[in-house]
Amino acid sequence: MQGLHLTADLTHCQCENTWLTDAARLLDRCAQEVVQAGLQPVNQLAHSFPATAQGPGGVTATVLLAESHLCVHTWPEQKGVTVDVYVCNFGADHSAKAQQLMDALVALFAPQQALRQALQRGVQAPV
């Protein structure tokens, strides 16, 4: 159960607005980036939220991984995004792959500000 959990809170994103509002397009890109990072997708799901008086609705895109998960939430009316990447390191260390995936998604959204955090989860088994 030992693994790396990465989060990013992205603000003032300068990307094309469709990355914040088009669930199918975002999910497809997430799945591509997962494979590019060398991780194994096992399922995926996206959801679009309705527009509000503040602007277009955001989206949630999730890719379930053999190693754990990727989840992206967007707030187009605020030009904000949160990204969550968690990889279990059972059998192999997937930390570099998780970092590569996170780096690719942060670059996609082109935020003016990014608060990135990393948490080591679980306990390393004794050797």
XYZ file of C-alpha atoms in Angstrom:
127
model
C 0.000 0.000 0.000
C 3.026 2.283 -0.149
C 2.805 4.912 -2.880
C 3.114 8.507 -4.022
C 0.121 10.871 -4.018
C 0.620 14.072 -6.032
C -1.790 17.009 -6.103
C -1.779 20.277 -7.989
C -4.052 23.292 -7.526
C -3.810 25.337 -10.727
C -5.061 28.907 -11.015
C -5.312 31.466 -13.807
C -4.981 28.724 -16.432
C -4.025 30.093 -19.840
C -4.995 26.983 -21.859
C -7.705 26.818 -24.506
C -11.077 27.039 -22.767
C -12.159 23.709 -24.263
C -9.666 21.902 -21.991
C -11.769 23.229 -19.099
C -15.220 22.488 -20.574
C -15.044 19.562 -23.018
C -15.210 16.367 -20.936
C -14.604 13.966 -23.830
C -11.604 15.903 -25.139
C -10.065 16.215 -21.682
C -10.619 12.539 -20.877
C -9.030 11.497 -24.165
C -5.979 13.663 -23.445
C -5.725 12.309 -19.887
C -5.769 8.743 -21.202
C -3.066 9.604 -23.755
C -0.859 11.171 -21.084
C -1.307 8.134 -18.815
C -0.024 5.828 -21.559
C 2.763 8.266 -22.485
C 3.937 8.190 -18.850
C 4.083 4.394 -18.936
C 1.146 3.773 -16.613
C -1.669 1.266 -17.278
C -5.237 2.552 -17.703
C -7.947 0.057 -16.757
C -11.072 2.245 -17.048
C -12.101 5.869 -17.465
C -15.033 8.189 -16.876
C -15.852 11.841 -17.477
C -18.692 14.032 -16.302
C -19.790 17.504 -17.459
C -21.445 19.896 -15.049
C -24.152 22.328 -16.187
C -23.466 25.995 -16.804
C -24.285 28.435 -14.034
C -24.834 32.172 -13.867
C -21.051 32.447 -13.360
C -20.227 30.728 -16.649
C -19.834 27.364 -18.380
C -19.853 24.189 -16.351
C -16.676 22.382 -15.477
C -15.756 18.763 -15.941
C -14.342 15.869 -13.994
C -12.169 13.333 -15.803
C -10.953 10.166 -14.093
C -8.667 7.444 -15.352
C -8.435 4.360 -13.169
C -4.957 2.899 -13.293
C -3.625 -0.549 -12.516
C -1.320 1.504 -10.270
C -4.214 3.598 -8.788
C -5.794 6.749 -10.342
C -5.717 10.132 -12.069
C -8.497 12.644 -11.432
C -8.897 16.149 -12.913
C -11.561 18.695 -11.912
C -12.029 22.000 -13.758
C -13.676 25.313 -12.853
C -13.761 27.252 -16.157
C -15.463 30.280 -14.616
C -12.420 30.642 -12.348
C -9.809 29.325 -14.832
C -8.966 26.757 -12.150
C -8.066 23.079 -12.165
C -7.177 20.478 -9.568
C -5.170 17.396 -10.512
C -4.746 14.299 -8.372
C -2.330 11.478 -9.283
C -1.850 8.515 -6.975
C 0.339 5.523 -7.740
C 0.873 2.491 -5.574
C 4.445 1.307 -5.592
C 3.640 -2.346 -5.017
C 6.026 -4.452 -7.087
C 7.786 -1.448 -8.642
C 8.409 2.234 -7.975
C 6.054 4.240 -10.231
C 6.956 7.607 -8.717
C 8.819 8.929 -11.785
C 5.862 7.975 -13.996
C 3.487 9.825 -11.677
C 5.718 12.916 -11.812
C 5.842 12.736 -15.624
C 2.042 12.499 -15.795
C 1.601 15.437 -13.431
C 4.144 17.548 -15.341
C 2.328 16.895 -18.633
C -1.058 17.903 -17.229
C 0.257 21.044 -15.544
C 1.844 22.033 -18.881
C -1.474 21.402 -20.691
C -3.371 23.838 -18.463
C -0.597 26.466 -18.459
C -1.418 27.966 -15.049
C 0.012 31.254 -13.896
C 0.169 29.709 -10.425
C 0.526 26.077 -9.399
C 0.529 24.758 -5.859
C 1.986 21.259 -6.109
C 2.203 18.842 -3.213
C 3.534 15.311 -2.763
C 2.615 12.861 -0.046
C 4.269 9.510 0.560
C 1.459 7.155 1.540
C 1.550 3.878 3.389
C 4.443 2.117 4.991
C 7.436 0.677 3.188
C 7.575 -3.077 3.795
C 10.745 -4.249 5.586
C 13.336 -5.885 3.365
